[in-house]
């Protein structure tokens, strides 16, 4: 009897054992990808970066999977480092500008200039075309890496993003099934099956995923979601549960979480899909009414009508108002969670507090003014929460907008990306006729960036050489700062920004860059540059540590002991004043 029971158990377990063996064999032979959120940085020992395969856990068609930033951070946080993780979607990663156009880079630059003595790590984990499932999972992963704050801007992709209600054809209504599906995609065997079935599907249908089509169309074409429908409510429930879980986790760990409400275009974007109800009311009707009231300067009435038009738009690329209510409720329900009111700030910079082209490019993505405002909203929230102390070199918002190292190539790249996006579905706006003239160097580089002929850093290097040939030191400095902001762990970029700052007479800024470079990689030459500048600025106390280092690690032919003694006397003399 026992032998028979054992045999039945073996028969029962056999399929699972076979699957286990196959999974082990695939891993042994290196098939597929590890979908963990973080992986080791191949270029820096002891550092981690966002795994470029992590998004494949969420996309049914792996060809739609998106890639994020590779911003290195130490697996073990260094002392005197303030670490911020950023979670979200395409707006959060800075589309269409990317790199330094994103709000987290505006924030990073401002913090670096305001608190030069501290090291700030801002690691952006955002991806395009994902939603709150990805935000939650990435949020769970970053909890083990000592964040001092977490910033979240998410919600516009809740219906059509990966694992969205519309994208999963019903699975999104079941959290259990959605979770199971995401976990299964981490298995190499599942990845093999998906690859084979995708190829067979293409062979049978004769159709391939057209990567030339914009991702919006590939993810959401023909998916209408009526206001108040089951799918509509399922999207709200999905968002609420995921955000509530994230807030509970950060609250339990004592990690400050900053959740921003959402902004979208109300005035300068008519509804994508308008479906009349039984009374003949529709999104288009409310939109036209709102525009008429706006033209008559009845801004309160116009706001009401235009928001209602957005709510009734059956193509839900703009988050419904209910999501902002959920964000507010989640923030108030958990200790240590702060509501960031970005929407109020955007409205203050919009005529009649109605959101449109003043701050937004199309339906949801900010222009450079908008990204600056988003950074301001988070910055002020961090300050009010007491995480950022007062500083003697506070950088006001208006100064930030003037000094932020966004190049003409960056802004043109964003402009070109928008033209391409709007040419396709669902905007269908024809591309403007090309001007018959010789393109500027900036236009050439921006165009090459858009079609991915060159990398952003290569574009900046070529731009730097172009400005050097023209002896344009001001623009050379802007590019040098842009590179230093994009890769703050590279001391060469910091040195270049410091040297060009000296050339422009910006001594304090030069000290900021050289001191950061010195902390990253100590050297006699950096110490010498620092103490020379600081002594010229009559700051002997600040110069003293660098004089001491230079004297102890002297590679020059000069004896620095006399200078050290002199600087020590200067410091004592200043103390007696």
Coordinates of C-alpha atoms in Angstrom, one line a residue, residues 6-568:
X6 CA 4.7 6.5 -3.1
X7 CA 4.3 5.6 -6.8
X8 CA 1.3 7.9 -7.1
X9 CA 3.2 10.7 -5.4
X10 CA 6.1 10.3 -7.9
X11 CA 3.7 10.3 -10.8
X12 CA 2.0 13.4 -9.4
X13 CA 5.3 15.2 -8.9
X14 CA 7.0 14.1 -12.1
X15 CA 5.7 17.0 -14.3
X16 CA 7.0 19.5 -11.7
X17 CA 10.3 17.8 -11.5
X18 CA 10.6 17.8 -15.3
X19 CA 9.8 21.6 -15.4
X20 CA 12.3 22.2 -12.6
X21 CA 15.0 20.3 -14.5
X22 CA 14.2 22.3 -17.7
X23 CA 14.4 25.6 -15.8
X24 CA 17.7 24.6 -14.3
X25 CA 19.1 23.6 -17.6
X26 CA 18.0 26.9 -19.3
X27 CA 19.7 28.9 -16.5
X28 CA 22.8 26.7 -16.7
X29 CA 23.2 27.4 -20.4
X30 CA 22.5 31.1 -20.0
X31 CA 19.2 31.3 -21.7
X32 CA 16.9 34.2 -21.0
X33 CA 17.3 37.1 -18.5
X34 CA 17.3 37.6 -14.8
X35 CA 14.5 40.1 -14.3
X36 CA 15.6 41.4 -10.9
X37 CA 15.2 45.1 -10.5
X38 CA 18.9 45.8 -9.8
X39 CA 22.1 44.4 -11.3
X40 CA 25.8 45.1 -10.8
X41 CA 27.2 48.0 -12.7
X42 CA 29.7 46.4 -15.1
X43 CA 31.7 49.6 -15.1
X44 CA 32.0 50.3 -11.4
X45 CA 32.8 47.7 -8.7
X46 CA 30.5 47.9 -5.7
X47 CA 27.8 49.9 -7.6
X48 CA 24.3 48.8 -8.8
X49 CA 22.2 50.0 -11.6
X50 CA 18.6 49.4 -12.8
X51 CA 18.5 46.1 -14.7
X52 CA 17.6 46.9 -18.3
X53 CA 15.6 43.6 -18.5
X54 CA 13.5 44.3 -15.4
X55 CA 10.6 45.7 -17.4
X56 CA 10.1 42.4 -19.2
X57 CA 8.2 41.1 -16.2
X58 CA 5.3 43.4 -17.1
X59 CA 5.0 43.3 -20.9
X60 CA 3.0 40.6 -22.7
X61 CA 4.9 41.2 -25.9
X62 CA 8.6 41.5 -25.0
X63 CA 9.3 43.7 -28.0
X64 CA 7.3 46.4 -26.3
X65 CA 9.5 46.3 -23.1
X66 CA 11.0 49.6 -22.3
X67 CA 14.4 50.6 -20.8
X68 CA 15.2 53.1 -18.1
X69 CA 18.2 55.0 -16.9
X70 CA 21.4 53.4 -15.7
X71 CA 22.3 55.7 -12.8
X72 CA 24.9 53.9 -10.6
X73 CA 24.6 53.9 -6.8
X74 CA 26.7 52.2 -4.2
X75 CA 25.3 48.9 -2.9
X76 CA 26.3 50.2 0.6
X77 CA 25.5 53.8 1.0
X78 CA 28.5 56.1 1.8
X79 CA 28.5 58.4 4.8
X80 CA 27.2 61.9 4.3
X81 CA 25.2 60.8 1.3
X82 CA 21.5 61.7 0.9
X83 CA 19.9 59.0 -1.3
X84 CA 16.6 59.6 -3.2
X85 CA 14.8 57.0 -5.3
X86 CA 12.4 58.2 -8.0
X87 CA 9.5 56.0 -9.2
X88 CA 7.1 56.5 -12.1
X89 CA 6.4 56.4 -15.8
X90 CA 7.3 58.4 -18.9
X91 CA 6.8 61.8 -17.3
X92 CA 9.0 60.8 -14.4
X93 CA 11.8 59.7 -16.7
X94 CA 11.7 63.0 -18.6
X95 CA 10.1 62.2 -21.9
X96 CA 10.7 63.6 -24.6
X97 CA 13.8 65.3 -23.4
X98 CA 15.2 62.5 -21.2
X99 CA 18.7 63.0 -19.6
X100 CA 18.8 66.4 -17.9
X101 CA 15.3 67.4 -19.0
X102 CA 13.7 65.2 -16.4
X103 CA 12.5 66.8 -13.2
X104 CA 14.9 64.7 -11.0
X105 CA 17.9 66.2 -12.8
X106 CA 16.5 69.7 -12.2
X107 CA 16.2 68.7 -8.6
X108 CA 19.7 67.1 -8.5
X109 CA 21.4 70.2 -10.0
X110 CA 19.7 72.5 -7.5
X111 CA 20.6 70.3 -4.5
X112 CA 24.3 70.1 -5.7
X113 CA 24.5 73.9 -6.0
X114 CA 22.7 74.5 -2.7
X115 CA 24.5 71.9 -0.6
X116 CA 27.9 71.5 -2.2
X117 CA 29.4 69.9 0.9
X118 CA 27.0 66.9 0.7
X119 CA 26.6 64.1 -1.8
X120 CA 23.2 63.6 -3.3
X121 CA 22.3 60.4 -5.1
X122 CA 19.0 60.6 -7.1
X123 CA 18.3 57.3 -8.7
X124 CA 15.5 57.4 -11.2
X125 CA 13.8 54.0 -11.6
X126 CA 11.0 55.2 -14.0
X127 CA 10.1 53.5 -17.2
X128 CA 7.8 54.5 -20.1
X129 CA 4.6 52.6 -20.6
X130 CA 4.4 51.0 -17.2
X131 CA 2.0 51.7 -14.3
X132 CA 1.5 51.2 -10.6
X133 CA 2.4 47.5 -10.6
X134 CA 5.9 48.3 -11.8
X135 CA 6.1 51.3 -9.4
X136 CA 5.2 49.0 -6.5
X137 CA 7.6 46.3 -7.4
X138 CA 10.5 48.7 -8.0
X139 CA 9.6 50.4 -4.7
X140 CA 9.8 47.1 -2.8
X141 CA 13.2 46.4 -4.3
X142 CA 14.7 49.8 -3.4
X143 CA 13.7 49.5 0.3
X144 CA 16.8 47.5 1.1
X145 CA 19.2 50.3 -0.1
X146 CA 18.8 52.9 2.6
X147 CA 16.7 55.6 0.8
X148 CA 16.4 58.9 2.7
X149 CA 13.4 59.8 0.6
X150 CA 11.2 58.3 -2.2
X151 CA 9.6 60.5 -4.9
X152 CA 6.6 59.2 -6.9
X153 CA 4.8 60.6 -9.9
X154 CA 2.6 58.0 -11.5
X155 CA -1.0 57.3 -12.7
X156 CA -1.4 58.2 -16.3
X157 CA -0.7 54.7 -17.6
X158 CA -3.1 52.8 -15.3
X159 CA -5.3 51.6 -18.1
X160 CA -3.0 51.1 -21.1
X161 CA 0.4 50.7 -19.5
X162 CA 2.0 47.2 -19.0
X163 CA -0.3 45.2 -16.8
X164 CA -3.0 47.8 -17.2
X165 CA -6.7 46.9 -17.2
X166 CA -7.0 47.3 -21.0
X167 CA -3.6 45.8 -21.8
X168 CA -4.2 42.5 -20.0
X169 CA -7.7 41.8 -21.4
X170 CA -9.4 41.0 -18.1
X171 CA -6.4 39.7 -16.1
X172 CA -6.0 43.2 -14.8
X173 CA -9.3 42.8 -12.9
X174 CA -7.7 40.0 -10.8
X175 CA -4.7 41.1 -8.7
X176 CA -3.9 37.4 -8.0
X177 CA -3.8 36.5 -11.7
X178 CA -1.8 39.6 -12.5
X179 CA 0.8 38.8 -9.8
X180 CA 1.0 35.2 -10.9
X181 CA 1.6 36.2 -14.5
X182 CA 4.4 38.7 -13.5
X183 CA 6.1 36.0 -11.4
X184 CA 5.9 33.4 -14.2
X185 CA 7.6 35.8 -16.6
X186 CA 10.7 35.6 -14.4
X187 CA 11.2 31.9 -15.2
X188 CA 13.5 31.1 -18.1
X189 CA 11.0 28.4 -19.3
X190 CA 8.2 30.9 -19.5
X191 CA 10.5 33.2 -21.5
X192 CA 11.3 30.4 -23.9
X193 CA 7.6 29.6 -24.4
X194 CA 6.8 33.2 -24.9
X195 CA 9.5 33.6 -27.5
X196 CA 8.4 30.5 -29.4
X197 CA 4.7 31.4 -29.3
X198 CA 5.4 35.0 -30.5
X199 CA 7.3 33.6 -33.5
X200 CA 4.6 31.1 -34.4
X201 CA 2.0 33.9 -34.0
X202 CA 3.9 36.1 -36.4
X203 CA 4.3 33.2 -38.9
X204 CA 0.6 32.3 -38.8
X205 CA -0.7 35.8 -39.0
X206 CA 1.9 37.1 -41.3
X207 CA 2.2 40.2 -39.1
X208 CA 5.1 41.4 -37.1
X209 CA 5.2 44.0 -34.4
X210 CA 5.9 47.3 -36.3
X211 CA 8.4 49.0 -34.1
X212 CA 8.0 52.1 -36.3
X213 CA 4.5 52.6 -34.8
X214 CA 4.6 54.6 -31.6
X215 CA 4.3 52.7 -28.4
X216 CA 0.9 54.4 -27.6
X217 CA -0.7 52.7 -30.6
X218 CA 0.9 49.3 -29.9
X219 CA -0.3 49.3 -26.3
X220 CA -3.8 50.9 -26.6
X221 CA -5.3 51.0 -30.1
X222 CA -9.0 50.4 -30.2
X223 CA -9.3 50.1 -26.4
X224 CA -12.1 52.4 -25.3
X225 CA -12.9 52.7 -21.6
X226 CA -16.1 54.5 -20.8
X227 CA -16.4 56.7 -17.8
X228 CA -17.8 54.7 -14.8
X229 CA -17.5 51.3 -16.6
X230 CA -16.2 48.1 -15.0
X231 CA -12.8 48.6 -16.6
X232 CA -12.8 52.2 -15.4
X233 CA -13.4 51.2 -11.8
X234 CA -11.0 48.3 -12.1
X235 CA -8.2 50.7 -13.0
X236 CA -9.0 52.9 -10.0
X237 CA -9.0 49.9 -7.7
X238 CA -5.7 48.6 -9.1
X239 CA -4.1 52.0 -8.5
X240 CA -5.5 52.4 -5.0
X241 CA -4.3 49.0 -3.8
X242 CA -0.8 49.3 -5.3
X243 CA -0.2 52.8 -4.0
X244 CA -1.6 52.0 -0.6
X245 CA 0.7 49.0 -0.3
X246 CA 3.7 51.1 -1.3
X247 CA 2.8 53.8 1.2
X248 CA 2.4 51.1 4.0
X249 CA 5.8 49.6 3.2
X250 CA 7.7 52.9 3.3
X251 CA 5.8 54.1 6.4
X252 CA 6.6 50.8 8.2
X253 CA 10.3 51.4 7.4
X254 CA 10.3 55.0 8.4
X255 CA 11.2 56.2 4.9
X256 CA 9.7 59.5 3.8
X257 CA 7.5 59.1 0.8
X258 CA 6.5 62.0 -1.4
X259 CA 3.6 61.3 -3.8
X260 CA 2.7 64.0 -6.3
X261 CA -0.8 64.5 -7.8
X262 CA -1.1 64.5 -11.6
X263 CA -1.4 67.1 -14.3
X264 CA -2.7 66.8 -17.8
X265 CA -3.7 69.0 -20.7
X266 CA -7.2 70.4 -20.3
X267 CA -7.4 73.4 -22.7
X268 CA -5.1 72.6 -25.6
X269 CA -6.1 69.0 -26.4
X270 CA -9.5 68.0 -27.6
X271 CA -10.8 64.6 -26.5
X272 CA -9.4 61.6 -28.4
X273 CA -12.6 59.6 -28.5
X274 CA -16.0 61.2 -27.7
X275 CA -19.0 58.9 -27.2
X276 CA -22.4 60.6 -26.8
X277 CA -24.7 59.4 -24.0
X278 CA -28.4 58.9 -24.3
X279 CA -29.0 62.7 -23.8
X280 CA -26.5 63.6 -26.5
X281 CA -23.9 64.9 -24.1
X282 CA -20.3 64.0 -25.0
X283 CA -16.7 64.8 -24.3
X284 CA -16.6 66.9 -27.5
X285 CA -19.6 68.9 -26.4
X286 CA -18.2 69.8 -23.1
X287 CA -14.8 70.6 -24.7
X288 CA -16.3 73.1 -27.1
X289 CA -18.4 74.7 -24.3
X290 CA -15.2 75.0 -22.2
X291 CA -13.2 76.6 -25.0
X292 CA -16.0 79.1 -25.6
X293 CA -16.1 80.0 -21.9
X294 CA -12.3 80.3 -21.8
X295 CA -12.4 82.8 -24.7
X296 CA -15.0 84.8 -22.8
X297 CA -12.6 84.8 -19.8
X298 CA -15.1 82.7 -17.7
X299 CA -12.3 80.6 -16.3
X300 CA -14.2 79.0 -13.5
X301 CA -16.9 77.7 -15.9
X302 CA -14.3 76.8 -18.5
X303 CA -12.3 74.8 -16.0
X304 CA -15.4 72.8 -15.0
X305 CA -16.3 72.0 -18.6
X306 CA -12.8 71.2 -19.8
X307 CA -12.1 68.8 -16.9
X308 CA -15.4 67.1 -17.6
X309 CA -14.4 66.7 -21.3
X310 CA -11.2 65.1 -20.2
X311 CA -13.1 62.8 -17.8
X312 CA -15.4 61.6 -20.6
X313 CA -12.6 61.0 -23.1
X314 CA -12.9 57.2 -23.8
X315 CA -9.2 56.9 -24.7
X316 CA -7.8 57.1 -21.2
X317 CA -4.3 58.5 -21.8
X318 CA -5.0 61.2 -19.2
X319 CA -5.6 60.0 -15.6
X320 CA -9.1 60.6 -14.3
X321 CA -9.7 63.0 -11.4
X322 CA -10.4 60.0 -9.2
X323 CA -6.7 59.1 -9.2
X324 CA -5.8 62.4 -7.7
X325 CA -8.3 61.8 -5.0
X326 CA -6.8 58.4 -4.4
X327 CA -3.3 59.9 -4.2
X328 CA -4.6 62.4 -1.6
X329 CA -6.3 59.7 0.4
X330 CA -3.3 57.4 0.5
X331 CA -1.0 60.3 1.5
X332 CA -3.3 61.2 4.4
X333 CA -3.7 57.6 5.5
X334 CA -0.1 56.8 6.2
X335 CA 2.5 58.3 8.5
X336 CA 5.5 59.7 6.7
X337 CA 3.7 60.1 3.4
X338 CA 3.5 63.7 1.9
X339 CA 1.2 64.9 -0.8
X340 CA 3.1 66.9 -3.3
X341 CA 0.7 69.4 -4.9
X342 CA 2.3 69.8 -8.3
X343 CA -1.1 70.4 -9.9
X344 CA -1.6 73.6 -7.8
X345 CA 1.8 74.9 -8.9
X346 CA 1.1 74.1 -12.6
X347 CA -2.3 75.9 -12.3
X348 CA -0.6 79.0 -10.8
X349 CA 1.5 79.2 -14.0
X350 CA -1.5 78.8 -16.3
X351 CA -4.1 81.4 -17.4
X352 CA -7.2 81.0 -15.3
X353 CA -5.6 77.9 -13.6
X354 CA -6.5 75.9 -16.7
X355 CA -3.7 73.5 -17.7
X356 CA -2.5 73.7 -21.3
X357 CA 0.4 74.5 -23.6
X358 CA 2.0 76.9 -21.1
X359 CA 3.4 73.9 -19.2
X360 CA 2.5 70.8 -21.3
X361 CA 3.6 69.5 -24.7
X362 CA 0.6 67.3 -25.5
X363 CA -1.7 65.2 -23.3
X364 CA 0.4 64.6 -20.2
X365 CA 4.1 65.3 -20.7
X366 CA 5.5 68.7 -19.4
X367 CA 7.6 71.1 -21.4
X368 CA 10.8 72.3 -19.9
X369 CA 8.9 74.9 -17.9
X370 CA 6.7 72.1 -16.6
X371 CA 9.6 69.9 -15.6
X372 CA 11.1 72.8 -13.8
X373 CA 7.8 73.3 -11.9
X374 CA 7.6 69.6 -11.1
X375 CA 11.1 69.7 -9.6
X376 CA 10.1 72.9 -7.6
X377 CA 7.1 71.1 -6.2
X378 CA 9.2 68.2 -4.9
X379 CA 12.0 70.5 -3.7
X380 CA 9.7 72.6 -1.6
X381 CA 8.0 69.5 -0.2
X382 CA 11.4 68.1 0.9
X383 CA 12.2 71.4 2.6
X384 CA 8.9 71.6 4.4
X385 CA 9.3 68.0 5.6
X386 CA 12.6 69.1 7.2
X387 CA 14.8 66.9 5.1
X388 CA 16.7 69.8 3.6
X389 CA 18.3 72.2 6.1
X390 CA 18.7 76.0 5.5
X391 CA 21.7 76.8 3.3
X392 CA 23.9 79.9 2.9
X393 CA 23.8 79.5 -0.9
X394 CA 20.1 78.9 -1.5
X395 CA 19.3 78.8 -5.2
X396 CA 15.9 80.5 -5.9
X397 CA 13.6 78.9 -8.6
X398 CA 14.1 81.8 -11.1
X399 CA 17.9 81.4 -10.8
X400 CA 17.6 77.6 -11.3
X401 CA 15.6 78.2 -14.6
X402 CA 18.4 80.4 -15.9
X403 CA 21.4 78.3 -14.8
X404 CA 20.0 74.7 -15.4
X405 CA 22.4 73.1 -17.9
X406 CA 19.8 72.3 -20.6
X407 CA 21.4 72.7 -24.0
X408 CA 19.8 73.8 -27.3
X409 CA 20.3 70.2 -28.5
X410 CA 18.2 68.9 -25.6
X411 CA 15.3 71.3 -26.3
X412 CA 15.4 70.6 -30.0
X413 CA 15.5 66.9 -29.4
X414 CA 12.3 67.2 -27.4
X415 CA 10.7 69.3 -30.1
X416 CA 11.6 66.7 -32.8
X417 CA 10.3 63.8 -30.6
X418 CA 7.0 65.6 -30.2
X419 CA 6.7 66.1 -34.0
X420 CA 7.2 62.4 -34.6
X421 CA 4.8 61.4 -31.8
X422 CA 2.0 63.8 -32.9
X423 CA 2.3 62.6 -36.5
X424 CA 1.1 59.1 -35.4
X425 CA -2.0 57.8 -33.7
X426 CA -4.0 59.1 -31.9
X427 CA -2.9 62.7 -32.7
X428 CA -2.5 62.3 -36.5
X429 CA -1.0 65.8 -36.9
X430 CA 1.1 66.1 -40.2
X431 CA 4.8 66.9 -39.8
X432 CA 5.6 70.5 -40.6
X433 CA 7.3 71.1 -44.0
X434 CA 11.1 71.0 -43.7
X435 CA 12.8 74.3 -44.2
X436 CA 15.2 74.5 -47.1
X437 CA 18.3 75.8 -45.4
X438 CA 21.6 74.5 -43.9
X439 CA 20.9 73.0 -40.5
X440 CA 22.8 74.3 -37.5
X441 CA 25.2 72.0 -35.6
X442 CA 22.6 71.8 -32.8
X443 CA 19.9 70.8 -35.2
X444 CA 22.1 68.1 -36.8
X445 CA 23.0 66.6 -33.4
X446 CA 19.4 66.7 -32.1
X447 CA 18.2 65.0 -35.3
X448 CA 20.9 62.3 -34.9
X449 CA 19.8 61.8 -31.3
X450 CA 16.1 61.3 -32.2
X451 CA 16.9 58.6 -34.7
X452 CA 19.4 57.0 -32.3
X453 CA 22.5 57.5 -34.6
X454 CA 24.5 58.8 -31.7
X455 CA 24.3 58.6 -27.9
X456 CA 23.5 61.7 -25.8
X457 CA 27.0 61.9 -24.3
X458 CA 28.5 61.7 -27.8
X459 CA 26.2 64.5 -28.9
X460 CA 27.4 66.6 -26.0
X461 CA 31.1 65.9 -26.7
X462 CA 30.6 67.0 -30.3
X463 CA 28.7 70.1 -29.2
X464 CA 31.5 70.9 -26.8
X465 CA 34.1 70.8 -29.6
X466 CA 31.8 72.9 -31.8
X467 CA 31.6 75.6 -29.1
X468 CA 35.3 75.4 -28.4
X469 CA 36.0 76.0 -32.1
X470 CA 33.8 79.1 -31.9
X471 CA 35.5 80.2 -28.6
X472 CA 32.1 80.3 -26.9
X473 CA 33.1 79.7 -23.3
X474 CA 29.6 80.4 -21.9
X475 CA 28.1 77.5 -24.0
X476 CA 31.1 75.3 -23.4
X477 CA 30.5 75.6 -19.6
X478 CA 26.8 74.7 -20.1
X479 CA 27.7 71.5 -21.9
X480 CA 30.4 70.7 -19.3
X481 CA 27.8 71.1 -16.5
X482 CA 25.3 69.0 -18.5
X483 CA 27.8 66.2 -18.7
X484 CA 28.8 66.5 -15.0
X485 CA 25.1 66.4 -14.1
X486 CA 24.5 63.3 -16.2
X487 CA 27.5 61.4 -14.8
X488 CA 28.3 62.9 -11.4
X489 CA 30.7 60.0 -10.6
X490 CA 33.1 60.9 -13.4
X491 CA 35.7 63.3 -12.0
X492 CA 36.9 64.3 -15.4
X493 CA 33.5 65.9 -16.2
X494 CA 33.6 67.6 -12.8
X495 CA 37.1 68.9 -13.5
X496 CA 36.1 70.3 -16.9
X497 CA 33.1 72.1 -15.3
X498 CA 35.3 73.5 -12.6
X499 CA 38.0 74.8 -15.0
X500 CA 35.4 76.5 -17.3
X501 CA 33.7 78.0 -14.2
X502 CA 37.1 79.6 -13.3
X503 CA 37.3 80.9 -16.9
X504 CA 33.9 82.6 -16.5
X505 CA 34.9 84.1 -13.1
X506 CA 32.5 81.8 -11.2
X507 CA 34.9 80.9 -8.4
X508 CA 32.3 79.5 -5.9
X509 CA 30.8 77.3 -8.6
X510 CA 34.3 76.1 -9.5
X511 CA 34.9 75.2 -5.9
X512 CA 31.7 73.2 -5.9
X513 CA 32.8 71.1 -8.9
X514 CA 36.4 70.6 -7.8
X515 CA 35.4 69.7 -4.2
X516 CA 33.0 67.1 -5.6
X517 CA 35.7 65.7 -7.9
X518 CA 38.1 65.6 -4.9
X519 CA 35.7 63.6 -2.8
X520 CA 35.2 61.2 -5.7
X521 CA 39.0 60.9 -6.5
X522 CA 41.6 62.6 -4.3
X523 CA 44.6 64.1 -6.1
X524 CA 47.3 66.7 -5.5
X525 CA 46.3 68.7 -8.5
X526 CA 42.6 69.0 -7.4
X527 CA 43.7 70.0 -3.9
X528 CA 46.0 72.6 -5.4
X529 CA 43.3 74.0 -7.6
X530 CA 41.0 74.2 -4.6
X531 CA 43.3 75.9 -2.2
X532 CA 44.4 78.4 -4.8
X533 CA 40.8 79.5 -5.6
X534 CA 39.7 79.5 -1.9
X535 CA 42.7 81.6 -0.9
X536 CA 41.9 84.1 -3.6
X537 CA 38.4 84.2 -2.2
X538 CA 39.8 84.9 1.3
X539 CA 38.5 81.6 2.6
X540 CA 41.5 80.2 4.5
X541 CA 39.5 77.9 6.7
X542 CA 38.0 76.2 3.7
X543 CA 41.4 76.1 2.0
X544 CA 43.2 74.6 4.9
X545 CA 42.2 70.9 4.5
X546 CA 43.3 71.0 0.8
X547 CA 46.6 72.7 1.7
X548 CA 47.2 70.0 4.3
X549 CA 46.5 67.3 1.8
X550 CA 48.7 68.9 -0.9
X551 CA 51.6 69.2 1.6
X552 CA 51.2 65.6 2.7
X553 CA 50.9 64.3 -0.9
X554 CA 53.2 66.8 -2.7
X555 CA 54.1 65.9 -6.2
X556 CA 55.4 69.4 -7.1
X557 CA 58.9 70.8 -6.8
X558 CA 57.7 73.4 -4.3
X559 CA 57.9 73.1 -0.5
X560 CA 54.3 73.7 0.7
X561 CA 55.1 73.6 4.5
X562 CA 55.5 77.4 4.6
X563 CA 52.2 77.9 2.8
X564 CA 50.6 75.5 5.3
X565 CA 51.9 77.4 8.3
X566 CA 50.8 80.7 6.7
X567 CA 47.3 79.5 6.1
X568 CA 47.0 78.1 9.6

